[in-house]
Coordinates of C-alpha atoms in Angstrom, one line a residue:
M1 CA 5.8 -5.9 11.9
T2 CA 4.1 -2.5 11.8
V3 CA 0.4 -2.2 12.3
T4 CA -2.1 0.2 14.0
T5 CA -4.6 -0.4 16.3
A6 CA -7.9 1.4 17.4
L7 CA -7.3 0.8 21.2
P8 CA -6.0 3.5 23.3
H9 CA -2.3 3.4 24.3
A10 CA -2.9 2.2 27.6
D11 CA -5.0 -0.8 26.8
A12 CA -2.7 -1.9 24.0
L13 CA 0.3 -1.7 26.5
A14 CA -1.7 -3.6 28.9
L15 CA -2.5 -6.4 26.3
A16 CA 0.9 -6.4 25.3
D17 CA 2.3 -7.1 28.7
Q18 CA -0.3 -9.7 29.6
R19 CA 0.7 -11.7 26.5
L20 CA 4.2 -11.4 26.9
G21 CA 4.0 -12.5 30.8
A22 CA 1.9 -15.4 29.5
W23 CA 4.4 -16.5 27.2
L24 CA 7.4 -16.1 29.4
K25 CA 5.5 -18.0 32.0
Q26 CA 4.7 -20.7 29.6
E27 CA 8.5 -21.0 28.5
G28 CA 9.3 -21.5 32.2
C29 CA 10.6 -18.0 33.2
E30 CA 9.5 -15.7 35.9
E31 CA 6.7 -13.8 35.2
P32 CA 7.5 -10.2 35.2
P33 CA 6.1 -7.8 37.8
P34 CA 3.6 -4.9 36.9
A35 CA 5.5 -1.8 35.2
A36 CA 5.8 1.2 37.4
R37 CA 5.5 4.8 35.9
E38 CA 8.9 6.0 35.4
P39 CA 9.8 9.2 37.1
A40 CA 10.7 12.4 34.9
P41 CA 14.3 12.4 33.9
R42 CA 16.3 15.3 35.2
D43 CA 17.2 16.4 31.6
P44 CA 13.7 17.2 30.0
G45 CA 15.5 16.2 26.5
A46 CA 16.8 12.9 27.7
A47 CA 15.0 9.7 27.5
P48 CA 14.3 7.9 30.8
P49 CA 16.5 4.9 31.7
A50 CA 15.0 1.4 31.3
E51 CA 14.0 -0.7 33.9
R52 CA 16.1 -4.0 33.7
L53 CA 14.5 -7.3 34.9
R54 CA 16.4 -10.8 35.3
L55 CA 13.9 -13.5 34.6
G56 CA 16.1 -16.3 34.8
G57 CA 19.6 -17.9 33.4
R58 CA 20.4 -15.2 30.5
V59 CA 16.9 -14.0 30.3
L60 CA 16.7 -10.3 30.4
L61 CA 13.7 -7.8 30.0
D62 CA 14.1 -4.2 29.7
R63 CA 11.4 -1.9 30.1
D64 CA 11.1 2.1 29.3
G65 CA 8.7 4.5 28.4
G66 CA 8.2 8.0 28.2
P67 CA 7.6 11.2 25.7
L68 CA 8.3 10.8 22.2
R69 CA 11.2 13.2 20.8
G70 CA 9.9 16.3 19.2
G71 CA 9.2 18.3 22.5
P72 CA 6.1 18.4 24.9
G73 CA 2.8 17.3 23.2
A74 CA 4.5 15.0 20.6
G75 CA 3.0 11.9 22.2
R76 CA 4.3 9.0 24.3
Y77 CA 5.9 5.5 23.7
D78 CA 6.4 2.4 25.8
R79 CA 8.8 -0.2 24.8
R80 CA 9.7 -4.0 26.1
R81 CA 12.8 -5.7 24.8
L82 CA 13.4 -9.3 25.7
R83 CA 16.6 -11.1 25.2
T84 CA 16.3 -15.1 25.4
P85 CA 19.4 -17.7 24.9
A86 CA 19.7 -19.3 21.5
P87 CA 21.7 -22.3 20.3
H88 CA 24.3 -20.1 19.0
G89 CA 23.7 -16.7 20.3
T90 CA 20.7 -14.6 21.7
H91 CA 17.2 -14.0 20.3
Q92 CA 15.8 -10.4 20.7
L93 CA 12.4 -9.3 20.6
T94 CA 11.5 -5.7 20.9
L95 CA 8.0 -4.4 21.2
T96 CA 7.3 -0.6 20.7
I97 CA 4.0 0.8 21.3
A98 CA 3.8 4.7 20.3
T99 CA 1.0 7.1 20.0
G100 CA 1.5 10.5 18.3
A101 CA -0.3 13.7 19.4
A102 CA -3.3 12.6 16.8
G103 CA -3.7 9.5 15.0
P104 CA -3.9 6.0 15.8
T105 CA -1.7 3.8 18.0
W106 CA 1.2 2.2 16.3
V107 CA 2.6 -1.2 17.3
W108 CA 6.1 -2.1 16.0
L109 CA 7.5 -5.6 16.7
E110 CA 11.3 -6.5 15.8
A111 CA 12.5 -10.1 16.0
E112 CA 16.5 -10.9 15.5
T113 CA 19.1 -13.2 16.3
H114 CA 22.6 -12.1 17.4
T115 CA 25.3 -14.8 17.0
T116 CA 28.3 -15.0 19.0
G117 CA 31.8 -16.4 17.9
S118 CA 33.1 -16.4 14.5
G119 CA 32.4 -19.5 12.1
V120 CA 28.6 -19.6 13.3
R121 CA 26.2 -18.4 10.6
T122 CA 23.1 -16.4 11.3
P123 CA 19.9 -18.3 10.3
C124 CA 18.5 -16.8 7.0
R125 CA 15.1 -15.8 8.5
V126 CA 14.0 -15.2 12.0
P127 CA 10.7 -17.0 12.5
V128 CA 7.4 -15.1 13.2
P129 CA 7.3 -14.9 16.9
E130 CA 4.5 -16.4 18.9
L131 CA 3.8 -12.8 20.4
A132 CA 3.0 -11.4 17.1
R133 CA 0.4 -14.2 16.4
A134 CA -1.0 -13.8 19.7
L135 CA -1.2 -10.2 19.7
L136 CA -2.8 -9.6 16.1
P137 CA -6.5 -10.8 16.8
L138 CA -6.5 -9.2 20.4
L139 CA -5.4 -5.7 18.9
D140 CA -7.7 -6.0 16.0
A141 CA -4.6 -4.7 14.0
A142 CA -4.9 -2.8 10.7
D143 CA -2.8 -1.6 7.9
G144 CA -4.6 1.5 6.4
P145 CA -8.1 0.4 5.5
A146 CA -7.3 -3.4 5.8
A147 CA -7.6 -5.8 8.8
V148 CA -4.4 -7.6 9.3
Q149 CA -5.4 -11.2 10.2
L150 CA -3.5 -14.4 11.0
A151 CA -5.1 -16.6 8.2
P152 CA -5.9 -15.7 4.6
R153 CA -9.6 -14.7 4.1
V154 CA -11.7 -16.0 1.5
L155 CA -13.3 -13.5 -1.0
T156 CA -16.4 -13.7 -3.1
A157 CA -17.3 -11.4 -6.1
A158 CA -19.0 -9.0 -3.8
D159 CA -16.0 -8.3 -2.0
V160 CA -13.8 -7.5 -5.1
D161 CA -14.4 -3.7 -5.1
G162 CA -13.1 -3.6 -1.6
L163 CA -10.1 -5.5 -2.4
I164 CA -9.1 -3.0 -5.4
D165 CA -9.8 0.0 -3.2
E166 CA -7.7 -1.6 -0.7
L167 CA -4.7 -2.4 -3.3
C168 CA -4.7 1.2 -4.3
D169 CA -5.1 3.0 -1.1
P170 CA -2.0 5.3 -0.3
A171 CA -2.2 4.7 3.2
R172 CA -1.6 0.9 2.7
R173 CA 2.2 -0.1 3.9
L174 CA 2.0 -3.9 4.0
P175 CA 2.0 -6.2 0.6
T176 CA -1.2 -7.8 -0.1
V177 CA -0.9 -11.4 -1.1
V178 CA -3.9 -12.8 -3.4
A179 CA -4.2 -16.3 -3.9
S180 CA -6.2 -17.8 -7.0
V181 CA -7.6 -21.5 -6.9
P182 CA -7.0 -23.8 -9.5
A183 CA -9.9 -25.1 -11.5
D184 CA -9.2 -28.8 -10.9
R185 CA -9.2 -28.4 -7.1
G186 CA -12.0 -27.4 -4.8
L187 CA -11.8 -24.2 -2.9
D188 CA -11.9 -25.5 0.7
A189 CA -9.2 -28.3 0.1
W190 CA -7.2 -25.9 -1.7
V191 CA -7.1 -23.2 1.2
T192 CA -6.5 -25.8 3.9
E193 CA -3.7 -28.0 2.0
V194 CA -1.8 -25.1 0.2
V195 CA -2.8 -21.7 0.9
R196 CA -2.6 -21.5 4.7
P197 CA 0.8 -23.5 5.0
L198 CA 2.0 -21.1 2.4
C199 CA 1.2 -17.9 4.2
G200 CA 2.5 -19.3 7.4
Q201 CA 5.4 -16.9 7.4
L202 CA 3.3 -13.9 6.6
P203 CA 1.2 -12.9 10.1
G204 CA 2.2 -9.3 10.8
L205 CA 4.0 -8.8 7.3
A206 CA 1.3 -8.8 4.9
T207 CA -2.4 -9.3 4.4
A208 CA -3.7 -12.5 2.4
Y209 CA -6.7 -13.4 0.5
V210 CA -7.9 -16.2 -1.7
L211 CA -10.2 -15.3 -4.6
D212 CA -13.1 -17.9 -5.2
P213 CA -13.9 -18.5 -8.7
G214 CA -16.3 -15.8 -9.2
A215 CA -14.1 -13.3 -7.5
R216 CA -11.2 -14.3 -9.6
T217 CA -13.1 -13.6 -12.8
E218 CA -14.3 -10.1 -11.5
F219 CA -11.0 -9.4 -10.4
N220 CA -9.0 -10.2 -13.5
V221 CA -11.6 -8.2 -15.7
A222 CA -11.1 -5.2 -13.4
L223 CA -7.2 -5.7 -13.2
E224 CA -6.3 -7.0 -16.5
F225 CA -2.7 -6.0 -16.0
H226 CA -2.4 -7.4 -12.6
A227 CA -4.4 -10.6 -13.0
V228 CA -3.9 -13.8 -10.9
Y229 CA -5.3 -17.1 -11.8
G230 CA -4.4 -21.1 -12.3
G231 CA -3.5 -21.4 -8.9
A232 CA -0.8 -18.8 -8.7
V233 CA -0.4 -16.4 -5.9
R234 CA 0.5 -12.6 -6.4
T235 CA 2.2 -10.2 -4.1
Y236 CA 0.8 -6.5 -4.5
L237 CA 3.3 -4.1 -3.3
P238 CA 2.0 -0.7 -2.1
E239 CA 1.0 2.0 -4.7
V240 CA -0.7 -0.3 -7.1
D241 CA -1.7 1.4 -10.4
P242 CA -4.3 -0.7 -11.9
A243 CA -4.3 1.0 -15.2
S244 CA -0.7 0.4 -16.0
R245 CA 0.7 -2.1 -17.9
H246 CA 4.3 -1.4 -16.8
D247 CA 3.4 -1.6 -12.9
G248 CA 2.2 -5.0 -13.5
A249 CA 5.6 -6.3 -13.7
R250 CA 6.6 -4.9 -10.2
H251 CA 4.0 -7.2 -8.5
P252 CA 5.8 -10.6 -8.2
V253 CA 3.9 -13.9 -9.2
L254 CA 4.6 -17.3 -7.5
A255 CA 3.2 -19.9 -10.0
R256 CA 1.3 -22.9 -8.9
R257 CA 4.2 -25.2 -10.2
R258 CA 6.8 -23.7 -7.8
I259 CA 4.3 -23.9 -5.1
E260 CA 3.5 -27.7 -5.5
E261 CA 7.1 -28.6 -6.1
D262 CA 8.1 -27.7 -2.6
L263 CA 5.7 -25.9 -0.3
R264 CA 8.0 -25.1 2.4
R265 CA 10.4 -23.5 -0.1
A266 CA 7.6 -21.6 -1.8
A267 CA 6.5 -20.2 1.7
G268 CA 9.9 -19.0 2.3
L269 CA 9.8 -17.3 -1.5
L270 CA 6.5 -15.7 -0.7
A271 CA 7.7 -14.0 2.5
R272 CA 10.7 -12.7 0.9
E273 CA 9.1 -9.5 -0.4
P274 CA 7.1 -8.6 2.7
R275 CA 10.3 -9.0 4.8
R276 CA 12.6 -6.9 2.5
L277 CA 9.6 -4.2 2.8
A278 CA 9.4 -4.4 6.5
A279 CA 13.2 -3.7 6.8
E280 CA 13.6 -0.8 4.1
Q281 CA 10.2 1.3 4.8
P282 CA 10.4 4.4 6.4
L283 CA 8.7 4.2 9.9
P284 CA 5.6 6.2 10.7
T285 CA 6.2 9.5 12.4
P286 CA 5.4 8.3 16.0
L287 CA 7.8 5.3 15.7
A288 CA 10.4 7.4 14.1
A289 CA 10.3 9.9 17.1
V290 CA 10.8 7.0 19.7
P291 CA 14.5 7.6 21.4
V292 CA 16.9 4.8 21.5
L293 CA 17.0 2.3 24.6
R294 CA 18.8 3.7 27.4
V295 CA 20.0 0.6 29.3
P296 CA 20.1 1.1 33.1
P297 CA 23.8 1.3 34.5
Q298 CA 24.7 -1.7 36.7
G299 CA 26.5 -1.7 39.9
Q300 CA 26.9 2.0 40.6
R301 CA 27.3 1.5 44.4
T302 CA 30.0 4.0 45.2
G303 CA 30.4 3.0 49.1
T304 CA 32.4 4.8 51.4
G305 CA 36.3 5.0 52.5
P306 CA 39.5 6.2 51.0
D307 CA 38.5 4.8 47.2
A308 CA 35.2 6.3 47.3
G309 CA 36.4 9.6 45.4
A310 CA 38.2 7.5 42.7
A311 CA 34.9 5.4 42.4
R312 CA 32.6 8.4 41.7
A313 CA 35.3 9.7 39.2
E314 CA 35.1 6.5 37.3
L315 CA 31.3 6.3 37.4
A316 CA 31.3 9.7 36.2
A317 CA 33.5 8.8 33.3
L318 CA 31.2 5.8 32.6
A319 CA 28.0 7.9 32.6
H320 CA 29.7 10.3 30.0
E321 CA 30.9 7.4 28.0
E322 CA 27.1 6.0 28.0
Q323 CA 26.0 9.5 27.2
Q324 CA 28.1 9.5 24.0
D325 CA 27.2 6.0 23.0
R326 CA 23.5 6.8 23.2
A327 CA 23.9 9.8 21.1
E328 CA 25.8 7.9 18.4
Q329 CA 23.3 5.2 18.4
Q330 CA 20.6 7.8 17.8
A331 CA 22.5 9.5 15.2
R332 CA 22.7 6.0 13.2
A333 CA 18.8 5.2 13.9
D334 CA 18.0 8.7 12.4
E335 CA 20.7 8.4 9.5
L336 CA 19.0 4.9 8.8
E337 CA 15.7 6.6 8.6
R338 CA 16.9 9.2 6.2
V339 CA 18.3 6.5 4.0
R340 CA 15.1 4.5 4.0
H341 CA 13.1 8.1 2.9
T342 CA 15.6 8.7 0.3
L343 CA 15.3 5.1 -1.2
R344 CA 11.3 5.7 -1.3
R345 CA 11.9 9.1 -3.1
E346 CA 14.5 7.7 -5.7
R347 CA 12.1 4.6 -6.5
R348 CA 9.1 7.1 -7.1
R349 CA 11.3 9.5 -9.1
G350 CA 12.5 6.6 -11.1
A351 CA 8.8 5.5 -12.1
A352 CA 8.1 9.1 -12.9
Q353 CA 10.7 9.2 -15.3
V354 CA 9.7 5.9 -17.1
R355 CA 6.3 7.4 -17.4
A356 CA 7.6 10.7 -18.7
L357 CA 9.9 8.8 -21.4
A358 CA 6.9 6.9 -22.5
G359 CA 4.8 9.7 -22.9
R360 CA 7.5 11.5 -25.2
F361 CA 7.8 8.5 -27.4
C362 CA 4.3 7.4 -27.6
A363 CA 2.3 8.5 -30.8
V364 CA -1.4 9.1 -30.9
P365 CA -3.1 7.4 -34.1
G366 CA -2.2 9.3 -37.0
G367 CA 0.6 11.4 -35.6
T368 CA 2.6 12.4 -32.7
A369 CA 1.7 13.0 -29.2
A370 CA 0.2 16.4 -29.0
P371 CA 2.5 18.9 -27.9
A372 CA 1.2 21.6 -25.0
R373 CA -0.8 24.3 -26.6
P374 CA 0.6 27.8 -27.1
G375 CA 0.5 29.6 -23.7
R376 CA -0.4 26.9 -21.6
R377 CA 1.8 25.6 -19.0
P378 CA 2.5 21.9 -19.3
A379 CA 0.6 19.7 -17.2
T380 CA 3.6 18.4 -15.2
A381 CA 3.9 22.0 -13.7
T382 CA 0.5 22.2 -12.4
P383 CA 0.6 21.9 -8.4
P384 CA -1.1 19.1 -6.8
G385 CA -4.8 20.1 -6.0
T386 CA -4.7 22.7 -8.5
P387 CA -7.6 22.7 -11.0
S388 CA -6.5 22.4 -14.7
A389 CA -7.4 25.1 -17.3
A390 CA -9.7 22.9 -19.3
G391 CA -13.3 23.5 -18.1
A392 CA -12.3 26.2 -15.7
P393 CA -15.1 28.5 -14.6
G394 CA -15.1 31.7 -16.6
A395 CA -12.7 30.4 -19.5
S396 CA -15.1 29.4 -22.1
G397 CA -17.8 27.4 -20.1
A398 CA -19.2 24.1 -20.7
P399 CA -20.3 23.5 -24.2
G400 CA -24.1 23.4 -25.2
S401 CA -23.7 20.5 -27.5
F402 CA -21.5 17.7 -28.6
T403 CA -20.9 19.3 -31.9
E404 CA -18.8 22.1 -29.7
L405 CA -17.3 19.5 -27.1
M406 CA -15.7 17.6 -29.8
A407 CA -14.3 20.7 -31.1
R408 CA -13.1 21.9 -28.1
L409 CA -11.3 18.3 -26.8
G410 CA -7.8 20.0 -27.4
E411 CA -8.3 21.8 -24.3
F412 CA -7.4 18.9 -22.4
P413 CA -3.6 18.1 -23.4
L414 CA -3.6 14.7 -21.5
I415 CA -6.7 13.4 -23.1
S416 CA -6.6 11.8 -26.7
F417 CA -9.8 11.0 -28.2
T418 CA -9.1 8.0 -30.6
G419 CA -12.8 6.9 -31.5
D420 CA -15.1 7.8 -34.4
Q421 CA -16.9 11.3 -33.7
K422 CA -20.1 10.2 -35.2
S423 CA -21.2 8.4 -32.3
A424 CA -20.8 11.4 -30.2
L425 CA -22.3 13.9 -32.7
A426 CA -25.4 11.7 -32.9
L427 CA -26.2 12.5 -29.4
D428 CA -27.0 16.1 -30.2
E429 CA -30.3 14.8 -31.9
L430 CA -31.4 13.7 -28.3
Q431 CA -30.4 16.9 -26.8
C432 CA -33.7 18.4 -26.6
S433 CA -34.8 16.1 -24.0
H434 CA -31.4 15.5 -22.3
A435 CA -29.9 19.1 -22.3
G436 CA -27.6 18.1 -19.5
W437 CA -25.3 15.2 -21.3
A438 CA -23.0 17.6 -22.9
R439 CA -22.2 19.4 -19.7
L440 CA -21.9 16.2 -17.7
T441 CA -19.5 14.6 -20.3
W442 CA -17.4 18.0 -20.1
D443 CA -17.4 17.9 -16.4
G444 CA -16.0 14.0 -16.5
L445 CA -13.4 15.0 -19.0
T446 CA -12.3 17.9 -16.6
A447 CA -11.9 15.6 -14.0
L448 CA -10.1 13.1 -16.1
Q449 CA -7.5 15.7 -17.0
E450 CA -6.9 16.9 -13.4
Y451 CA -6.5 13.1 -12.4
A452 CA -3.8 12.8 -15.4
E453 CA -1.8 15.7 -14.3
A454 CA -1.6 14.1 -10.8
A455 CA -1.3 10.6 -12.1
V456 CA 1.8 11.3 -14.7
R457 CA 3.7 12.6 -11.3
G458 CA 2.8 9.5 -9.1
E459 CA 0.5 11.6 -7.1
A460 CA -3.0 10.6 -7.7
G461 CA -3.1 8.0 -4.9
G462 CA -5.2 5.4 -6.8
D463 CA -7.3 5.2 -10.0
F464 CA -9.7 7.5 -11.4
K465 CA -12.6 6.2 -9.2
Q466 CA -10.7 6.6 -6.1
W467 CA -9.8 10.1 -7.4
C468 CA -13.4 10.9 -7.6
E469 CA -14.1 9.6 -4.2
R470 CA -11.4 11.8 -2.6
T471 CA -11.1 14.7 -5.0
P472 CA -8.7 17.0 -3.8
A473 CA -9.6 20.6 -2.9
G474 CA -9.9 23.0 -5.8
C475 CA -10.5 20.4 -8.3
H476 CA -13.4 19.5 -10.1
R477 CA -15.5 16.9 -8.8
F478 CA -17.3 14.0 -10.7
P479 CA -19.8 12.0 -9.1
P480 CA -18.0 8.6 -7.8
R481 CA -21.0 6.3 -8.7
K482 CA -20.7 7.5 -12.6
A483 CA -17.0 6.3 -12.7
V484 CA -17.0 2.7 -13.4
R485 CA -13.7 0.7 -13.3
G486 CA -14.8 -2.0 -15.7
E487 CA -17.5 -3.8 -17.3
S488 CA -19.3 -7.1 -15.8
R489 CA -18.1 -10.6 -16.5
T490 CA -20.9 -11.1 -18.8
V491 CA -19.9 -8.5 -21.1
F492 CA -16.0 -9.4 -20.9
S493 CA -16.6 -13.0 -21.7
H494 CA -19.3 -12.2 -24.5
T495 CA -17.2 -12.2 -27.7
K496 CA -19.3 -9.6 -29.6
W497 CA -19.8 -7.3 -26.8
K498 CA -16.1 -7.5 -25.9
R499 CA -15.2 -6.7 -29.6
E500 CA -17.5 -3.6 -29.3
R501 CA -15.2 -2.5 -26.5
M502 CA -11.9 -3.0 -28.3
L503 CA -11.1 0.5 -29.3
P504 CA -8.4 2.5 -30.9
V505 CA -5.1 3.2 -29.1
P506 CA -1.5 4.1 -30.2
E507 CA 1.0 1.4 -31.2
C508 CA 3.1 2.3 -28.2
V509 CA 0.2 1.3 -25.8
D510 CA -0.5 -2.0 -27.8
A511 CA 0.9 -3.5 -30.8
S512 CA -2.5 -4.4 -32.4
R513 CA -3.4 -0.6 -32.0
R514 CA -6.6 -1.9 -30.1
A515 CA -7.4 -2.2 -26.3
F516 CA -10.3 -3.3 -24.2
M517 CA -11.6 -0.2 -22.7
G518 CA -14.0 -1.5 -20.0
A519 CA -13.6 1.7 -17.6
H520 CA -16.2 4.2 -18.4
L521 CA -18.4 7.1 -17.2
R522 CA -22.0 7.0 -17.1
I523 CA -23.2 10.2 -18.8
G524 CA -26.9 9.5 -17.9
G525 CA -29.3 7.0 -16.7
G526 CA -31.6 4.3 -18.6
R527 CA -31.0 1.9 -21.4
T528 CA -30.0 4.4 -24.0
A529 CA -27.8 6.6 -21.8
P530 CA -24.5 7.6 -23.2
R531 CA -21.2 6.2 -22.0
L532 CA -17.4 7.5 -22.4
H533 CA -15.4 4.6 -22.6
Y534 CA -11.3 5.5 -21.9
L535 CA -8.3 3.7 -21.1
D536 CA -5.8 5.0 -18.4
D537 CA -2.1 4.7 -19.4
C538 CA -0.9 7.6 -17.3
S539 CA 1.6 5.5 -15.9
G540 CA 2.8 4.2 -19.2
S541 CA 2.4 6.6 -22.1
G542 CA 1.2 9.5 -19.5
R543 CA -2.0 9.9 -21.3
I544 CA -5.7 8.9 -21.2
Y545 CA -7.3 7.4 -24.4
V546 CA -11.0 8.3 -25.0
G547 CA -12.2 5.6 -27.4
Y548 CA -15.9 6.1 -27.6
I549 CA -18.5 8.7 -26.6
G550 CA -22.1 7.7 -27.7
L551 CA -25.3 5.7 -26.7
H552 CA -24.7 2.8 -24.4
L553 CA -22.9 -0.1 -26.2
T554 CA -24.6 -3.9 -26.1
N555 CA -24.9 -5.5 -23.0
T556 CA -27.8 -7.6 -21.3
R557 CA -29.9 -4.4 -20.5
T558 CA -29.7 -2.8 -24.0
N559 CA -32.1 -3.8 -27.0

């Protein structure tokens, strides 16, 4: 379990010690005395030795703390390692609290079982420790923007935008589990009888939500390639790309049939990905800087007499051996962290290569994908945060009409216009009273181009709306309130209105050469205000397809 808390380091540690002591007392063990501040180590680069307490038969508690590796001012850590007897070995629980020079307090809890003897198999899963269940609500634990709670939270339609922002947030580390409710079951009964037992192995490893019927519809309209329905439960791994059809396959679905066949087995299957991710993800910087545990030496009484010299020599040899062992343990821990970072980089590089290949073989309607214009660097060579040449100040300036805008669409190498130009050109007749429409459309296209350049490299950090909310320095900013993820439930379910938004795309995007373009940019206000409808396929073909520029398509507010 790796979460953050807004509590100061000392307060989080006091809460952890209190709950750990209460649990030990409940289990019939001695309650540990308050921890004393450790003296500074003689070697400033060495970790202070741990304090070892024996709290009963085969129950050991090691406590240590001190500065993080990285020099003065790097931050501090405190750690508690508890060992208790198990039927065929030892249960080990390690709680680490670390705070860097800046940022939140991190809480890291590891539970494992060490077996003894040959022929005894380790249990396939260590249960979620009671300490985790006790600490989560007290710490107000969080994972990036999301609160990490014990039980699944029911969401309504008003909560869907927040859930999508959470799924796409680059700071999210934990998987997000989203459950749907079948049409033939009531919400309360399904949550109580199915979802809560199903998520019983997830506290601290994932965040969990249940979509009520209204929220389910809104969610599936906005994330058509990542939908969940019919009583199924879906696990959304970090770095969701809502516009990618290919990314949808990365997030596993647990069908209702599998859940109802064997709820206990289904709970184990649901916890598989969160457990894998918890083991493979690189640690946050403060936790990665925690030194390995330095076990206190035992029986170092040298005494006096003729054998004292030999005893001192033996202890010196043991101390040297312990120092070598500790160095080896630290080297293994650092190597494991490097492997975790390498695995993550390779996964991201593989995804970027898939996007590049898909874009290379994808043809726009009526021809092949447009090559880079002469004299222009490929979009993939543009560094993050660097504005694209399209629409750059001093280049050609924003167009004064839609006729000029349509003629200059080639300045956006990652945007393909697939619609009918007539609806856009007709807007020039209204330009006398709405002179800013063409300029605002150009601003939107410029922002879409810059977003696409980052998205094809996997560096956009979310969808286009999130890009607008957190536009990198040096890039063109488009108002976030004018970037809309999708149409309303009413529009999506209305056959005629939905058909208006089924716009042309290449065959490599959809075999029917049509796709629903609910995402759009608001070019103005009022019933006749223009809209720009687009499909974000950066993670598929590596392009954005604009299927319509014109007056507002039909909905409940248009005549």
